[in-house]
Tab-separated table of C-alpha atoms in Angstrom:
chain	number	residue	atom	x	y	z
M	1	UNK	CA	-86.130	-7.721	105.737
M	2	UNK	CA	-85.007	-9.007	109.116
M	3	UNK	CA	-82.281	-7.329	111.147
M	4	UNK	CA	-79.837	-10.240	110.866
M	5	UNK	CA	-79.924	-9.873	107.086
M	6	UNK	CA	-79.518	-6.093	107.333
M	7	UNK	CA	-76.518	-6.611	109.630
M	8	UNK	CA	-74.850	-9.130	107.301
M	9	UNK	CA	-75.452	-6.950	104.237
M	10	UNK	CA	-74.033	-3.978	106.155
M	11	UNK	CA	-70.933	-5.972	107.054
M	12	UNK	CA	-70.486	-7.016	103.433
M	13	UNK	CA	-70.905	-3.405	102.270
M	14	UNK	CA	-68.348	-2.193	104.820
M	15	UNK	CA	-65.878	-4.867	103.749
M	16	UNK	CA	-66.425	-4.014	100.085
M	17	UNK	CA	-65.757	-0.319	100.677
M	18	UNK	CA	-62.675	-1.212	102.733
M	19	UNK	CA	-61.263	-3.323	99.907
M	20	UNK	CA	-61.982	-0.952	97.007
M	21	UNK	CA	-60.637	2.209	98.653
M	22	UNK	CA	-57.084	3.029	99.648
M	23	UNK	CA	-55.751	3.933	103.060
M	24	UNK	CA	-54.826	7.611	103.007
M	25	UNK	CA	-51.484	8.711	104.479
M	26	UNK	CA	-51.843	10.757	107.647
M	27	UNK	CA	-55.309	9.453	108.347
M	28	UNK	CA	-56.835	6.597	110.280
M	29	UNK	CA	-54.777	3.476	110.902
M	30	UNK	CA	-55.856	0.652	108.582
M	31	UNK	CA	-57.443	-1.467	111.344
M	32	UNK	CA	-59.400	1.499	112.755
M	33	UNK	CA	-60.520	2.504	109.266
M	34	UNK	CA	-61.767	-1.010	108.453
M	35	UNK	CA	-63.534	-1.397	111.796
M	36	UNK	CA	-65.171	2.011	111.415
M	37	UNK	CA	-66.465	1.163	107.934
M	38	UNK	CA	-67.792	-2.206	109.128
M	39	UNK	CA	-69.569	-0.629	112.112
M	40	UNK	CA	-71.055	2.134	109.956
M	41	UNK	CA	-72.279	-0.552	107.561
M	42	UNK	CA	-73.895	-2.595	110.324
M	43	UNK	CA	-75.463	0.296	112.224
M	44	UNK	CA	-76.504	2.218	109.119
M	45	UNK	CA	-78.158	-0.821	107.631
M	46	UNK	CA	-80.251	-1.250	110.802
M	47	UNK	CA	-80.861	2.411	111.673
M	48	UNK	CA	-84.124	2.881	109.726
M	49	UNK	CA	-85.647	0.114	111.837
M	50	UNK	CA	-85.207	2.341	114.892
M	51	UNK	CA	-88.882	3.134	114.354
M	52	UNK	CA	-89.528	-0.198	116.063
M	53	UNK	CA	-88.635	1.516	119.349
M	54	UNK	CA	-91.896	3.467	119.329
M	55	UNK	CA	-94.059	1.252	117.115
M	56	UNK	CA	-93.685	-2.027	119.029
M	57	UNK	CA	-94.830	-0.591	122.366
M	58	UNK	CA	-98.417	-0.017	121.317
M	59	UNK	CA	-101.112	-2.103	119.746
M	60	UNK	CA	-101.061	-3.753	116.319
M	61	UNK	CA	-102.456	-0.634	114.622
M	62	UNK	CA	-99.644	1.497	116.066
M	63	UNK	CA	-97.094	-0.943	114.685
M	64	UNK	CA	-98.705	-0.975	111.242
M	65	UNK	CA	-98.882	2.840	111.119
M	66	UNK	CA	-95.344	3.562	112.271
M	67	UNK	CA	-93.084	0.738	111.108
M	68	UNK	CA	-91.575	1.601	107.749
M	69	UNK	CA	-92.838	5.109	108.244
M	70	UNK	CA	-90.734	8.263	108.410
M	71	UNK	CA	-87.439	6.430	108.847
M	72	UNK	CA	-88.046	4.519	105.614
M	73	UNK	CA	-88.256	7.604	103.389
M	74	UNK	CA	-85.403	9.273	101.496
M	75	UNK	CA	-85.665	12.327	103.754
M	76	UNK	CA	-85.638	10.172	106.892
M	77	UNK	CA	-82.710	8.099	105.621
M	78	UNK	CA	-80.608	11.168	104.834
M	79	UNK	CA	-81.291	12.558	108.327
M	80	UNK	CA	-80.356	9.208	109.891
M	81	UNK	CA	-77.165	9.130	107.797
M	82	UNK	CA	-76.201	12.618	109.017
M	83	UNK	CA	-76.738	11.490	112.624
M	84	UNK	CA	-74.684	8.338	112.005
M	85	UNK	CA	-71.849	10.345	110.448
M	86	UNK	CA	-71.874	12.875	113.304
M	87	UNK	CA	-71.825	10.085	115.906
M	88	UNK	CA	-68.940	8.400	114.067
M	89	UNK	CA	-66.914	11.621	113.989
M	90	UNK	CA	-67.602	12.230	117.684
M	91	UNK	CA	-66.561	8.672	118.564
M	92	UNK	CA	-63.326	8.901	116.543
M	93	UNK	CA	-62.560	12.271	118.136
M	94	UNK	CA	-63.105	10.782	121.622
M	95	UNK	CA	-60.647	8.027	120.707
M	96	UNK	CA	-58.231	10.758	119.516
M	97	UNK	CA	-58.002	9.521	115.930
M	98	UNK	CA	-57.194	11.970	113.152
M	99	UNK	CA	-59.525	11.795	110.160
M	100	UNK	CA	-58.200	13.455	107.008
M	101	UNK	CA	-60.343	15.147	104.381
M	102	UNK	CA	-60.656	12.123	102.067
M	103	UNK	CA	-61.687	9.911	104.979
M	104	UNK	CA	-64.340	12.443	106.043
M	105	UNK	CA	-65.871	12.107	102.587
M	106	UNK	CA	-65.511	8.323	102.645
M	107	UNK	CA	-67.180	7.973	106.055
M	108	UNK	CA	-69.960	10.377	105.081
M	109	UNK	CA	-70.582	8.466	101.838
M	110	UNK	CA	-70.556	5.152	103.706
M	111	UNK	CA	-73.094	6.525	106.183
M	112	UNK	CA	-75.461	7.532	103.390
M	113	UNK	CA	-74.849	4.330	101.406
M	114	UNK	CA	-75.490	1.998	104.336
M	115	UNK	CA	-78.741	3.694	105.380
M	116	UNK	CA	-80.052	3.836	101.805
M	117	UNK	CA	-79.050	0.201	101.330
M	118	UNK	CA	-81.535	-0.644	104.079
M	119	UNK	CA	-84.255	1.158	102.154
M	120	UNK	CA	-83.342	-0.705	98.978
M	121	UNK	CA	-83.343	-4.076	100.726
M	122	UNK	CA	-86.758	-3.423	102.277
M	123	UNK	CA	-88.106	-2.448	98.854
M	124	UNK	CA	-87.367	-5.967	97.588
M	125	UNK	CA	-90.020	-7.738	99.661
M	126	UNK	CA	-93.801	-7.754	99.559
M	127	UNK	CA	-94.217	-5.195	102.361
M	128	UNK	CA	-92.287	-2.509	100.462
M	129	UNK	CA	-91.467	1.115	101.280
M	130	UNK	CA	-92.751	4.580	100.405
M	131	UNK	CA	-89.429	6.372	99.855
M	132	UNK	CA	-90.752	9.577	98.312
M	133	UNK	CA	-93.198	10.478	101.066
M	134	UNK	CA	-94.432	13.265	101.638
M	135	UNK	CA	-94.250	14.111	97.908
M	136	UNK	CA	-95.610	10.740	96.813
M	137	UNK	CA	-97.274	8.335	99.220
M	138	UNK	CA	-97.248	5.322	96.868
M	139	UNK	CA	-95.629	2.158	98.162
M	140	UNK	CA	-92.976	0.437	96.083
M	141	UNK	CA	-92.238	-3.233	96.514
M	142	UNK	CA	-90.349	-5.888	94.618
M	143	UNK	CA	-92.101	-8.945	95.993
M	144	UNK	CA	-88.940	-10.913	95.205
M	145	UNK	CA	-87.327	-11.514	98.592
M	146	UNK	CA	-88.826	-12.970	101.764
M	147	UNK	CA	-88.816	-10.811	104.888
M	148	UNK	CA	-86.755	-13.557	106.572
M	149	UNK	CA	-84.251	-14.531	103.899
M	150	UNK	CA	-81.894	-17.375	104.868
M	151	UNK	CA	-80.245	-17.326	101.427
M	152	UNK	CA	-78.650	-13.985	102.331
M	153	UNK	CA	-77.435	-15.542	105.583
M	154	UNK	CA	-75.786	-18.385	103.680
M	155	UNK	CA	-74.314	-16.010	101.099
M	156	UNK	CA	-72.652	-14.034	103.892
M	157	UNK	CA	-71.144	-17.144	105.482
M	158	UNK	CA	-67.439	-17.652	104.887
M	159	UNK	CA	-67.000	-20.136	102.077
M	160	UNK	CA	-63.215	-20.474	102.070
M	161	UNK	CA	-61.273	-21.539	105.116
M	162	UNK	CA	-57.539	-20.991	105.030
M	163	UNK	CA	-55.486	-24.077	105.497
M	164	UNK	CA	-53.452	-24.188	108.723
M	165	UNK	CA	-50.758	-26.471	107.319
């Protein structure tokens, strides 16, 4: 899956979570809460591809060995989600925003959800993932979605424009 698709799916996931959960009194302002969920969705959905930072610098074999490696396993995704959650909490603290208990759980769940969503999306194409490594090194793939998938891009495009009358 390409990173534009991961970003758009992350945005959609963040918007979905924003709409199906309630703003908690004494917590983040609504705009900050929504923005935080959208950013977690976008970053989390791209975070497993951070392995490109060290796999693209070498030769073709290095890329093949490292891309969709450790960061595309359940263990790697959980560790990335913990880092994303910690960075989010640090950022909100630097901005002096109060996060209540329910929002801590919501932001932690969104961090895990967005990173695992990346893994699920990558499992849909022919390249696949090996999520249970090191316990099981088999690759799982759906072979149902192209790596570059313009249909997801179109699905994420706004379909309804508000009238300005």
